[in-house]
């Protein structure tokens, strides 16, 4: 490929170039560029070349934004966006806007028809990658359908309550008259704040773009027209303050799958990271080795008028703090069950420990969606999950999902922490021993009660082995007790040995409870140990 062509591909990416230059998939990109009129190549090169304060050591986001701005421009005389005009000059077709009886959807589709090629552009090399497009291409605000979209939104009985103080401007045909239409929303994801009606449209468009790429693996005109209806339906349900299950992607490290492999669970899919997640959705994606694709029950909790002089929003945010925590705790619990199912498939001391790196929740109310990530860059050793383990992971996940009691929540979290998150072996050792206590301890717990019950669970048929195991467990328990009460830390080699053994015992403990002794799961930790110690 010629150097000038390589520059174009670097600036615009292959999908955008193929679209605007109408290069079909059965023609190589190099041949297609060779057949492109020289003046068009010069135009693309000029637009894609960063200015003196862009790119390089400058502002990558600004350079990407300026390029997107140019191509999203609406051309009134041609009645289309700039990117679509170039495509028609190259002999390409634009596709049709599907008709709908929903006025809001029809207006959204009309605007998306002209703006969508802009989303084919690659994100900036640095910075928040979804946010640079979060407010929507500038061309949205030049589009003649925008004022109609505002009116249709205001006349929609379901959507109108999102803006309680909404009054239709006298000059409703002028979209600038709608700028002051704002409201404050609070969502259970912990997001919220003031929203302009005009900003909603860019958020909806980007949400549909991301849904299309998640569903189809690529962005196309027809796919976007379809997913706009899905995004709008989700948004309408949110407007009624009902929960909506939106896509959520969790980036994990520590375990890997081979190309093309995936594990389908009741709560989602474990699979390899895609270009969408690597390039757009997940922060610190270079640390992500696999993803869990699931859903999050998004819900608007409160809608109120926007008043910049009032601190009501802060009070509302504090009021709903417990709801935020409840939502994220439930999501985390579901994720932890997946991580535990993987961990219980470990063999020997190669623990299949996974840790969350980042997550992205599709949120049509939030520009750029909702993204979070961990600040701790330490990751566990990474192991490939063999295909022979897939069915076992499914089985463990089903058992955990149907039989896991709340009384073992601490055990689950501490085992995951010990196996995948603790950098210090002593910390992991202590966490793993807490698993034992959570399973069999009491408020007046004794070492014998915990270690005796655990030995009985793991060696139910051989008294000599049980006595030997109980002695080993009691020794480990004593080391932990002395450590937390100020004794000198063991040598690193010993700490690692204690870590590995206590984690192994904790894993075996949960395996036995879920698979062989589910009768013990529904009772308290105290009764669990009592029954084990007293039964024949």
Short mmCIF file of C-alpha atoms in Angstrom, two decimals:
data_model
loop_
_atom_site.label_atom_id
_atom_site.label_comp_id
_atom_site.label_asym_id
_atom_site.label_seq_id
_atom_site.Cartn_x
_atom_site.Cartn_y
_atom_site.Cartn_z
CA UNK A 1 0.00 0.00 0.00
CA UNK A 2 1.30 3.45 -0.91
CA UNK A 3 2.46 5.71 1.95
CA UNK A 4 -0.31 8.21 1.16
CA UNK A 5 -2.86 5.42 1.36
CA UNK A 6 -1.45 4.24 4.67
CA UNK A 7 -1.89 7.77 6.01
CA UNK A 8 -5.55 7.76 4.97
CA UNK A 9 -6.16 4.39 6.62
CA UNK A 10 -4.45 5.61 9.79
CA UNK A 11 -6.61 8.76 9.87
CA UNK A 12 -9.98 7.31 8.90
CA UNK A 13 -9.90 3.54 9.32
CA UNK A 14 -10.94 1.05 6.67
CA UNK A 15 -14.72 0.97 7.40
CA UNK A 16 -15.10 4.74 6.92
CA UNK A 17 -12.97 4.82 3.76
CA UNK A 18 -14.86 1.91 2.21
CA UNK A 19 -18.16 3.64 2.93
CA UNK A 20 -17.46 7.20 1.76
CA UNK A 21 -15.48 6.06 -1.30
CA UNK A 22 -18.02 3.32 -2.12
CA UNK A 23 -15.36 0.58 -2.21
CA UNK A 24 -17.10 -2.80 -2.13
CA UNK A 25 -15.91 -5.63 0.10
CA UNK A 26 -14.81 -7.74 -2.88
CA UNK A 27 -12.28 -5.07 -3.89
CA UNK A 28 -9.06 -4.62 -1.92
CA UNK A 29 -8.81 -1.30 -0.12
CA UNK A 30 -5.55 -0.54 -1.93
CA UNK A 31 -7.15 -1.07 -5.35
CA UNK A 32 -10.16 0.98 -4.30
CA UNK A 33 -7.97 3.89 -3.23
CA UNK A 34 -6.00 3.68 -6.49
CA UNK A 35 -9.28 4.06 -8.37
CA UNK A 36 -10.38 7.06 -6.29
CA UNK A 37 -10.21 10.47 -7.95
CA UNK A 38 -6.98 12.28 -6.92
CA UNK A 39 -8.87 15.38 -5.81
CA UNK A 40 -10.89 13.31 -3.34
CA UNK A 41 -7.72 11.79 -1.95
CA UNK A 42 -6.27 15.27 -1.50
CA UNK A 43 -9.47 16.42 0.22
CA UNK A 44 -9.42 13.48 2.62
CA UNK A 45 -5.73 14.01 3.33
CA UNK A 46 -6.27 17.69 4.11
CA UNK A 47 -9.19 17.02 6.47
CA UNK A 48 -7.43 14.13 8.18
CA UNK A 49 -4.15 15.96 8.76
CA UNK A 50 -3.99 17.28 12.36
CA UNK A 51 -3.60 21.02 12.80
CA UNK A 52 -0.66 22.62 14.62
CA UNK A 53 -2.33 22.10 18.00
CA UNK A 54 -3.71 18.63 17.28
CA UNK A 55 -2.31 15.11 17.27
CA UNK A 56 1.29 14.21 17.94
CA UNK A 57 2.08 15.76 21.27
CA UNK A 58 -1.10 17.84 21.01
CA UNK A 59 -4.75 17.07 21.58
CA UNK A 60 -5.81 13.74 20.01
CA UNK A 61 -9.42 14.23 21.07
CA UNK A 62 -9.57 17.66 19.42
CA UNK A 63 -8.18 16.25 16.17
CA UNK A 64 -10.76 13.44 16.17
CA UNK A 65 -13.55 15.86 17.04
CA UNK A 66 -12.61 18.26 14.23
CA UNK A 67 -12.56 15.44 11.67
CA UNK A 68 -15.94 14.19 12.85
CA UNK A 69 -17.32 17.73 12.72
CA UNK A 70 -16.31 18.16 9.09
CA UNK A 71 -17.88 14.92 7.93
CA UNK A 72 -21.08 15.30 9.94
CA UNK A 73 -21.88 18.71 8.44
CA UNK A 74 -25.32 18.87 6.92
CA UNK A 75 -25.40 20.39 3.42
CA UNK A 76 -28.79 22.09 2.88
CA UNK A 77 -28.48 22.37 -0.90
CA UNK A 78 -27.58 18.72 -1.29
CA UNK A 79 -30.03 17.71 1.47
CA UNK A 80 -27.56 15.27 3.01
CA UNK A 81 -24.52 15.04 5.25
CA UNK A 82 -21.02 15.69 3.92
CA UNK A 83 -19.91 12.04 4.23
CA UNK A 84 -22.97 10.89 2.29
CA UNK A 85 -22.31 13.49 -0.39
CA UNK A 86 -18.82 12.11 -0.98
CA UNK A 87 -20.28 8.61 -1.20
CA UNK A 88 -22.82 9.64 -3.82
CA UNK A 89 -20.07 11.36 -5.83
CA UNK A 90 -18.26 8.01 -5.82
CA UNK A 91 -21.37 6.24 -7.10
CA UNK A 92 -22.52 4.72 -3.82
CA UNK A 93 -26.10 4.36 -2.61
CA UNK A 94 -27.33 5.65 0.75
CA UNK A 95 -29.98 3.16 1.78
CA UNK A 96 -33.55 3.93 2.78
CA UNK A 97 -35.01 5.30 5.99
CA UNK A 98 -37.54 2.72 7.26
CA UNK A 99 -40.98 4.17 7.82
CA UNK A 100 -42.48 4.10 11.31
CA UNK A 101 -45.74 5.14 12.92
CA UNK A 102 -43.67 6.44 15.85
CA UNK A 103 -42.97 10.14 15.12
CA UNK A 104 -39.97 10.31 17.48
CA UNK A 105 -38.36 7.24 15.93
CA UNK A 106 -39.02 8.51 12.42
CA UNK A 107 -37.30 11.83 13.16
CA UNK A 108 -34.37 10.08 14.86
CA UNK A 109 -33.92 7.81 11.86
CA UNK A 110 -34.02 10.74 9.45
CA UNK A 111 -31.17 12.44 11.32
CA UNK A 112 -29.22 9.21 11.82
CA UNK A 113 -29.46 8.51 8.08
CA UNK A 114 -27.26 11.55 7.43
CA UNK A 115 -25.04 11.40 10.52
CA UNK A 116 -24.25 7.71 10.93
CA UNK A 117 -21.09 7.52 8.73
CA UNK A 118 -19.33 9.75 11.26
CA UNK A 119 -19.47 6.89 13.78
CA UNK A 120 -17.36 4.77 11.43
CA UNK A 121 -14.38 7.01 12.20
CA UNK A 122 -11.82 5.55 14.64
CA UNK A 123 -11.78 6.98 18.18
CA UNK A 124 -8.91 9.19 19.36
CA UNK A 125 -5.69 7.41 20.24
CA UNK A 126 -5.86 8.79 23.77
CA UNK A 127 -8.47 9.94 26.25
CA UNK A 128 -12.07 8.83 26.95
CA UNK A 129 -13.01 7.14 23.71
CA UNK A 130 -16.80 7.05 23.81
CA UNK A 131 -17.07 10.54 25.27
CA UNK A 132 -15.65 12.31 22.22
CA UNK A 133 -18.84 11.38 20.34
CA UNK A 134 -21.14 11.44 23.34
CA UNK A 135 -22.96 14.67 22.56
CA UNK A 136 -23.49 13.57 18.97
CA UNK A 137 -22.03 14.83 15.71
CA UNK A 138 -22.30 18.58 15.26
CA UNK A 139 -24.34 17.94 12.13
CA UNK A 140 -27.27 16.92 14.33
CA UNK A 141 -27.73 20.57 15.28
CA UNK A 142 -27.68 21.62 11.62
CA UNK A 143 -30.22 19.06 10.51
CA UNK A 144 -33.63 20.37 9.36
CA UNK A 145 -35.39 17.50 11.14
CA UNK A 146 -34.10 18.56 14.57
CA UNK A 147 -36.91 21.00 15.37
CA UNK A 148 -39.47 18.39 14.33
CA UNK A 149 -37.77 15.86 16.59
CA UNK A 150 -38.04 18.28 19.52
CA UNK A 151 -41.76 18.78 18.87
CA UNK A 152 -42.41 15.06 18.49
CA UNK A 153 -40.54 14.38 21.74
CA UNK A 154 -42.52 17.09 23.57
CA UNK A 155 -45.81 15.65 22.28
CA UNK A 156 -44.98 12.09 23.33
CA UNK A 157 -47.03 11.20 26.42
CA UNK A 158 -44.38 8.83 27.77
CA UNK A 159 -41.32 10.99 27.12
CA UNK A 160 -42.68 14.41 28.04
CA UNK A 161 -42.65 13.75 31.85
CA UNK A 162 -38.84 13.54 31.66
CA UNK A 163 -38.93 17.34 31.53
CA UNK A 164 -41.55 18.40 34.13
CA UNK A 165 -41.40 22.14 33.37
CA UNK A 166 -41.53 21.69 29.60
CA UNK A 167 -43.40 24.35 27.64
CA UNK A 168 -43.34 24.28 23.86
CA UNK A 169 -41.60 27.44 22.57
CA UNK A 170 -43.65 29.84 20.49
CA UNK A 171 -41.18 29.50 17.64
CA UNK A 172 -40.98 25.72 17.89
CA UNK A 173 -39.56 25.45 14.38
CA UNK A 174 -36.31 27.02 15.62
CA UNK A 175 -34.36 24.32 17.46
CA UNK A 176 -32.33 26.94 19.37
CA UNK A 177 -35.52 27.86 21.26
CA UNK A 178 -35.39 24.41 22.90
CA UNK A 179 -31.96 24.87 24.48
CA UNK A 180 -33.36 25.80 27.91
CA UNK A 181 -35.50 22.66 28.16
CA UNK A 182 -33.71 20.80 30.97
CA UNK A 183 -34.39 18.50 33.89
CA UNK A 184 -32.45 16.61 36.56
CA UNK A 185 -32.47 12.81 36.53
CA UNK A 186 -31.09 10.43 39.15
CA UNK A 187 -30.39 6.83 38.14
CA UNK A 188 -29.71 3.72 40.20
CA UNK A 189 -26.33 3.31 38.47
CA UNK A 190 -25.20 6.30 40.51
CA UNK A 191 -25.25 8.61 37.50
CA UNK A 192 -27.40 11.68 37.12
CA UNK A 193 -27.45 15.42 36.84
CA UNK A 194 -28.99 17.94 34.48
CA UNK A 195 -30.00 16.90 30.97
CA UNK A 196 -31.00 19.05 28.02
CA UNK A 197 -33.61 17.68 25.67
CA UNK A 198 -31.36 18.45 22.72
CA UNK A 199 -28.56 16.38 24.31
CA UNK A 200 -30.80 13.35 24.64
CA UNK A 201 -30.78 12.78 20.89
CA UNK A 202 -27.01 12.43 20.65
CA UNK A 203 -27.05 10.01 23.59
CA UNK A 204 -29.76 7.90 21.96
CA UNK A 205 -27.90 7.85 18.66
CA UNK A 206 -24.62 6.75 20.26
CA UNK A 207 -26.41 4.10 22.33
CA UNK A 208 -27.92 2.67 19.15
CA UNK A 209 -24.51 2.77 17.44
CA UNK A 210 -22.94 0.77 20.27
CA UNK A 211 -25.84 -1.68 20.37
CA UNK A 212 -25.48 -2.26 16.63
CA UNK A 213 -21.79 -3.03 16.92
CA UNK A 214 -22.39 -5.29 19.93
CA UNK A 215 -25.13 -7.21 18.13
CA UNK A 216 -23.73 -7.37 14.60
CA UNK A 217 -20.00 -6.96 15.09
CA UNK A 218 -19.99 -3.96 12.76
CA UNK A 219 -21.88 -0.72 12.19
CA UNK A 220 -24.18 -0.60 9.17
CA UNK A 221 -27.00 1.69 8.09
CA UNK A 222 -29.66 -1.01 8.34
CA UNK A 223 -28.38 -2.27 11.69
CA UNK A 224 -28.48 1.24 13.15
CA UNK A 225 -32.03 1.84 11.91
CA UNK A 226 -33.06 -1.34 13.72
CA UNK A 227 -31.24 -0.61 16.98
CA UNK A 228 -32.55 2.97 17.15
CA UNK A 229 -35.96 1.43 17.82
CA UNK A 230 -34.44 -0.72 20.60
CA UNK A 231 -32.68 2.24 22.22
CA UNK A 232 -35.79 4.40 22.05
CA UNK A 233 -37.95 1.63 23.55
CA UNK A 234 -35.49 1.29 26.43
CA UNK A 235 -35.50 5.05 26.91
CA UNK A 236 -39.30 5.15 26.97
CA UNK A 237 -39.43 2.47 29.65
CA UNK A 238 -36.83 4.37 31.69
CA UNK A 239 -39.06 7.44 31.46
CA UNK A 240 -41.74 5.49 33.38
CA UNK A 241 -39.21 4.84 36.19
CA UNK A 242 -39.31 1.11 35.53
CA UNK A 243 -36.07 -0.92 35.43
CA UNK A 244 -34.69 -1.77 32.01
CA UNK A 245 -32.13 -4.49 31.45
CA UNK A 246 -29.46 -2.82 29.33
CA UNK A 247 -26.28 -4.46 28.01
CA UNK A 248 -23.29 -4.42 30.36
CA UNK A 249 -19.73 -5.49 29.59
CA UNK A 250 -17.26 -6.45 32.33
CA UNK A 251 -13.60 -6.70 31.39
CA UNK A 252 -11.75 -9.40 33.33
CA UNK A 253 -8.12 -10.43 33.63
CA UNK A 254 -6.66 -13.69 34.88
CA UNK A 255 -8.42 -16.11 32.53
CA UNK A 256 -8.54 -16.41 28.76
CA UNK A 257 -10.51 -18.14 26.02
CA UNK A 258 -9.30 -19.15 22.59
CA UNK A 259 -10.57 -17.28 19.50
CA UNK A 260 -14.18 -18.08 18.67
CA UNK A 261 -14.90 -19.73 22.02
CA UNK A 262 -17.54 -18.62 24.50
CA UNK A 263 -19.26 -19.97 27.59
CA UNK A 264 -23.01 -19.31 27.78
CA UNK A 265 -24.35 -19.00 31.32
CA UNK A 266 -27.80 -18.17 32.64
CA UNK A 267 -26.69 -14.63 33.50
CA UNK A 268 -24.55 -13.87 30.45
CA UNK A 269 -21.71 -14.93 28.17
CA UNK A 270 -17.99 -15.29 28.88
CA UNK A 271 -16.03 -14.62 25.69
CA UNK A 272 -12.93 -13.09 24.19
CA UNK A 273 -12.68 -9.30 24.11
CA UNK A 274 -13.89 -7.76 20.83
CA UNK A 275 -12.66 -4.73 18.91
CA UNK A 276 -15.67 -2.78 20.21
CA UNK A 277 -14.69 -3.31 23.82
CA UNK A 278 -10.97 -2.92 23.21
CA UNK A 279 -11.25 0.25 21.12
CA UNK A 280 -14.27 1.98 22.65
CA UNK A 281 -15.96 0.63 25.74
CA UNK A 282 -13.44 -0.62 28.29
CA UNK A 283 -10.83 1.47 30.02
CA UNK A 284 -7.45 -0.22 30.62
CA UNK A 285 -8.45 -2.66 27.88
CA UNK A 286 -4.81 -3.68 27.46
CA UNK A 287 -5.18 -5.52 30.78
CA UNK A 288 -8.42 -7.28 29.82
CA UNK A 289 -8.03 -10.94 28.82
CA UNK A 290 -11.71 -11.87 28.58
CA UNK A 291 -15.13 -10.25 29.01
CA UNK A 292 -18.42 -11.14 30.62
CA UNK A 293 -21.37 -9.85 28.60
CA UNK A 294 -24.46 -9.49 30.76
CA UNK A 295 -27.17 -6.92 31.61
CA UNK A 296 -27.70 -4.25 34.24
CA UNK A 297 -31.20 -3.32 35.54
CA UNK A 298 -31.00 0.42 34.84
CA UNK A 299 -33.69 2.62 36.41
CA UNK A 300 -34.48 6.32 36.77
CA UNK A 301 -35.24 6.93 40.45
CA UNK A 302 -36.05 10.62 40.42
CA UNK A 303 -37.01 13.34 37.91
CA UNK A 304 -37.07 16.98 38.93
CA UNK A 305 -36.94 20.48 37.48
CA UNK A 306 -33.56 22.00 36.72
CA UNK A 307 -32.66 24.98 38.91
CA UNK A 308 -28.98 26.04 38.89
CA UNK A 309 -29.51 28.01 42.13
CA UNK A 310 -30.88 25.01 44.07
CA UNK A 311 -28.82 22.28 45.75
CA UNK A 312 -31.75 19.87 45.70
CA UNK A 313 -29.93 17.50 43.36
CA UNK A 314 -27.19 16.93 45.93
CA UNK A 315 -29.80 16.14 48.59
CA UNK A 316 -31.57 13.80 46.19
CA UNK A 317 -28.29 12.07 45.41
CA UNK A 318 -27.68 11.50 49.12
CA UNK A 319 -31.25 10.29 49.59
CA UNK A 320 -30.84 7.58 46.98
CA UNK A 321 -27.33 6.57 48.04
CA UNK A 322 -28.55 3.25 49.50
CA UNK A 323 -30.37 2.48 46.22
CA UNK A 324 -27.15 3.04 44.26
CA UNK A 325 -25.30 0.66 46.56
CA UNK A 326 -28.10 -1.90 46.40
CA UNK A 327 -28.06 -1.93 42.58
CA UNK A 328 -24.31 -2.27 42.29
CA UNK A 329 -24.15 -4.84 45.08
CA UNK A 330 -26.71 -7.04 43.28
CA UNK A 331 -24.76 -6.70 40.02
CA UNK A 332 -21.49 -7.49 41.79
CA UNK A 333 -23.05 -10.53 43.47
CA UNK A 334 -24.08 -11.92 40.08
CA UNK A 335 -20.60 -11.26 38.70
CA UNK A 336 -18.95 -12.88 41.74
CA UNK A 337 -20.99 -16.03 41.17
CA UNK A 338 -19.54 -16.24 37.65
CA UNK A 339 -16.00 -15.72 38.95
CA UNK A 340 -16.55 -18.34 41.65
CA UNK A 341 -17.84 -20.88 39.11
CA UNK A 342 -14.62 -20.43 37.14
CA UNK A 343 -12.45 -20.65 40.26
CA UNK A 344 -14.06 -23.89 41.44
CA UNK A 345 -12.85 -25.52 38.20
CA UNK A 346 -9.22 -24.97 39.17
CA UNK A 347 -6.86 -27.94 39.22
CA UNK A 348 -4.00 -28.15 41.67
CA UNK A 349 -2.60 -24.77 42.65
CA UNK A 350 -3.14 -23.12 39.26
CA UNK A 351 -6.15 -21.16 40.43
CA UNK A 352 -8.46 -19.85 37.73
CA UNK A 353 -8.76 -16.54 39.52
CA UNK A 354 -10.30 -13.65 37.62
CA UNK A 355 -10.48 -10.00 38.61
CA UNK A 356 -12.52 -7.11 37.21
CA UNK A 357 -10.53 -4.49 35.33
CA UNK A 358 -13.32 -2.26 34.04
CA UNK A 359 -16.98 -2.26 33.10
CA UNK A 360 -19.27 -0.43 30.70
CA UNK A 361 -23.03 -0.11 31.11
CA UNK A 362 -25.10 0.90 28.09
CA UNK A 363 -27.02 3.94 29.27
CA UNK A 364 -29.13 5.87 26.74
CA UNK A 365 -29.59 8.71 29.25
CA UNK A 366 -25.88 9.24 29.80
CA UNK A 367 -23.63 10.73 27.11
CA UNK A 368 -21.06 8.06 26.33
CA UNK A 369 -22.65 5.42 28.60
CA UNK A 370 -21.50 4.60 32.13
CA UNK A 371 -17.89 3.43 32.53
CA UNK A 372 -15.94 2.45 35.63
CA UNK A 373 -12.51 0.91 36.13
CA UNK A 374 -10.15 -0.18 38.88
CA UNK A 375 -7.17 1.91 39.85
CA UNK A 376 -5.20 -1.17 40.95
CA UNK A 377 -3.14 -2.29 37.95
CA UNK A 378 -1.92 -5.53 39.61
CA UNK A 379 -3.38 -8.57 37.88
CA UNK A 380 -3.35 -12.31 38.67
CA UNK A 381 -1.49 -14.84 36.55
CA UNK A 382 -3.49 -15.56 33.42
CA UNK A 383 -4.55 -19.08 32.44
CA UNK A 384 -6.38 -20.31 29.36
CA UNK A 385 -9.63 -22.05 30.27
CA UNK A 386 -9.58 -25.38 28.37
CA UNK A 387 -12.73 -26.24 26.45
CA UNK A 388 -13.01 -29.40 28.54
CA UNK A 389 -13.87 -27.13 31.49
CA UNK A 390 -16.76 -25.28 29.82
CA UNK A 391 -19.50 -27.69 30.89
CA UNK A 392 -18.07 -27.84 34.40
CA UNK A 393 -18.18 -24.05 34.68
CA UNK A 394 -21.81 -24.11 33.54
CA UNK A 395 -22.60 -26.78 36.13
CA UNK A 396 -20.92 -24.87 38.96
CA UNK A 397 -22.65 -21.64 37.94
CA UNK A 398 -26.03 -23.38 37.97
CA UNK A 399 -25.35 -24.91 41.40
CA UNK A 400 -24.18 -21.60 42.85
CA UNK A 401 -27.09 -19.71 41.30
CA UNK A 402 -29.71 -22.05 42.76
CA UNK A 403 -28.13 -23.07 46.08
CA UNK A 404 -25.80 -20.30 47.27
CA UNK A 405 -27.05 -18.95 50.64
CA UNK A 406 -26.57 -15.39 51.85
CA UNK A 407 -24.69 -16.80 54.83
CA UNK A 408 -21.80 -17.69 52.49
CA UNK A 409 -21.56 -14.31 50.75
CA UNK A 410 -18.51 -13.36 52.80
CA UNK A 411 -16.91 -16.72 52.01
CA UNK A 412 -17.43 -16.18 48.29
CA UNK A 413 -16.02 -12.65 48.29
CA UNK A 414 -13.03 -13.48 50.48
CA UNK A 415 -12.13 -16.57 48.44
CA UNK A 416 -12.20 -14.55 45.23
CA UNK A 417 -10.09 -11.88 46.89
CA UNK A 418 -7.55 -14.41 48.16
CA UNK A 419 -7.21 -16.23 44.84
CA UNK A 420 -7.07 -13.28 42.47
CA UNK A 421 -6.79 -9.87 44.10
CA UNK A 422 -4.38 -10.01 47.03
CA UNK A 423 -0.80 -9.17 46.07
CA UNK A 424 0.48 -9.98 49.57
CA UNK A 425 0.46 -13.68 50.47
CA UNK A 426 -0.30 -12.93 54.13
CA UNK A 427 -3.40 -10.96 53.13
CA UNK A 428 -4.52 -13.83 50.89
CA UNK A 429 -3.85 -16.31 53.70
CA UNK A 430 -6.02 -14.32 56.12
CA UNK A 431 -8.80 -13.93 53.53
CA UNK A 432 -8.86 -17.66 52.80
CA UNK A 433 -9.10 -18.49 56.50
CA UNK A 434 -12.05 -16.14 56.83
CA UNK A 435 -13.77 -18.44 54.31
CA UNK A 436 -13.42 -21.26 56.82
CA UNK A 437 -14.84 -19.12 59.60
CA UNK A 438 -17.73 -17.89 57.51
CA UNK A 439 -18.66 -21.46 56.67
CA UNK A 440 -18.43 -22.94 60.17
CA UNK A 441 -17.80 -20.22 62.75
CA UNK A 442 -20.00 -18.90 65.55
CA UNK A 443 -20.16 -15.66 67.48
CA UNK A 444 -18.11 -17.39 70.19
CA UNK A 445 -16.14 -19.40 67.64
CA UNK A 446 -13.36 -21.76 68.69
CA UNK A 447 -10.56 -23.00 66.47
CA UNK A 448 -11.54 -26.61 67.11
CA UNK A 449 -15.13 -26.06 66.04
CA UNK A 450 -14.12 -24.53 62.72
CA UNK A 451 -11.27 -26.89 61.92
CA UNK A 452 -13.11 -29.96 63.21
CA UNK A 453 -16.19 -29.29 61.08
CA UNK A 454 -14.05 -28.55 58.04
CA UNK A 455 -12.05 -31.76 58.50
CA UNK A 456 -15.29 -33.74 58.85
CA UNK A 457 -16.63 -32.22 55.63
CA UNK A 458 -13.49 -32.93 53.61
CA UNK A 459 -12.67 -36.37 55.10
CA UNK A 460 -16.06 -37.87 56.05
CA UNK A 461 -15.08 -41.55 55.71
CA UNK A 462 -11.56 -41.92 57.11
CA UNK A 463 -11.00 -41.08 60.78
CA UNK A 464 -7.20 -41.16 60.57
CA UNK A 465 -7.12 -38.80 57.60
CA UNK A 466 -9.66 -36.59 59.33
CA UNK A 467 -7.54 -36.33 62.48
CA UNK A 468 -4.45 -35.59 60.41
CA UNK A 469 -6.26 -32.92 58.41
CA UNK A 470 -7.75 -31.33 61.53
CA UNK A 471 -4.29 -31.08 63.03
CA UNK A 472 -2.98 -29.34 59.88
CA UNK A 473 -5.95 -26.97 59.78
CA UNK A 474 -5.55 -26.13 63.46
CA UNK A 475 -1.89 -25.32 62.87
CA UNK A 476 -2.75 -22.97 60.01
CA UNK A 477 -5.49 -21.44 62.14
CA UNK A 478 -3.00 -20.80 64.93
CA UNK A 479 -0.52 -19.19 62.55
CA UNK A 480 -3.26 -16.84 61.32
CA UNK A 481 -4.29 -15.96 64.89
CA UNK A 482 -0.75 -15.13 65.92
CA UNK A 483 -0.22 -13.11 62.74
CA UNK A 484 -3.27 -10.88 63.23
CA UNK A 485 -2.35 -10.37 66.88
CA UNK A 486 1.05 -8.91 66.14
CA UNK A 487 3.42 -11.84 65.67
CA UNK A 488 6.30 -11.55 63.23
CA UNK A 489 5.28 -12.18 59.63
CA UNK A 490 6.40 -15.54 58.24
CA UNK A 491 9.14 -15.74 55.62
CA UNK A 492 7.93 -15.13 52.07
CA UNK A 493 8.26 -18.80 51.11
CA UNK A 494 6.17 -19.86 54.11
CA UNK A 495 3.57 -17.15 53.49
CA UNK A 496 3.14 -18.44 49.94
CA UNK A 497 2.84 -22.01 51.21
CA UNK A 498 0.15 -20.99 53.73
CA UNK A 499 -1.67 -18.96 51.08
CA UNK A 500 -1.82 -21.82 48.61
CA UNK A 501 -2.93 -24.39 51.16
CA UNK A 502 -5.66 -22.30 52.77
CA UNK A 503 -7.06 -21.30 49.36
CA UNK A 504 -7.05 -24.94 48.27
CA UNK A 505 -8.92 -25.97 51.43
CA UNK A 506 -11.43 -23.13 50.97
CA UNK A 507 -12.10 -24.18 47.36
CA UNK A 508 -12.59 -27.81 48.39
CA UNK A 509 -14.90 -26.68 51.19
CA UNK A 510 -17.26 -24.83 48.87
CA UNK A 511 -17.13 -27.61 46.29
CA UNK A 512 -18.25 -30.16 48.88
CA UNK A 513 -21.00 -27.93 50.24
CA UNK A 514 -22.50 -27.12 46.84
CA UNK A 515 -22.20 -30.55 45.29
CA UNK A 516 -22.24 -33.17 48.08
CA UNK A 517 -23.76 -31.46 51.13
CA UNK A 518 -26.35 -28.96 49.88
CA UNK A 519 -28.40 -29.89 52.96
CA UNK A 520 -25.94 -27.78 54.98
CA UNK A 521 -26.30 -24.66 52.84
CA UNK A 522 -29.69 -23.51 54.07
CA UNK A 523 -28.71 -23.45 57.75
CA UNK A 524 -26.56 -20.99 59.68
CA UNK A 525 -22.80 -21.31 59.97
CA UNK A 526 -23.16 -22.27 63.64
CA UNK A 527 -25.70 -25.01 62.91
CA UNK A 528 -23.63 -26.15 59.94
CA UNK A 529 -20.60 -26.89 62.11
CA UNK A 530 -22.74 -28.38 64.89
CA UNK A 531 -24.45 -30.82 62.54
CA UNK A 532 -21.17 -31.93 60.99
CA UNK A 533 -19.53 -32.52 64.36
CA UNK A 534 -22.47 -34.43 65.85
CA UNK A 535 -23.63 -36.55 62.93
CA UNK A 536 -22.47 -40.14 62.54
#
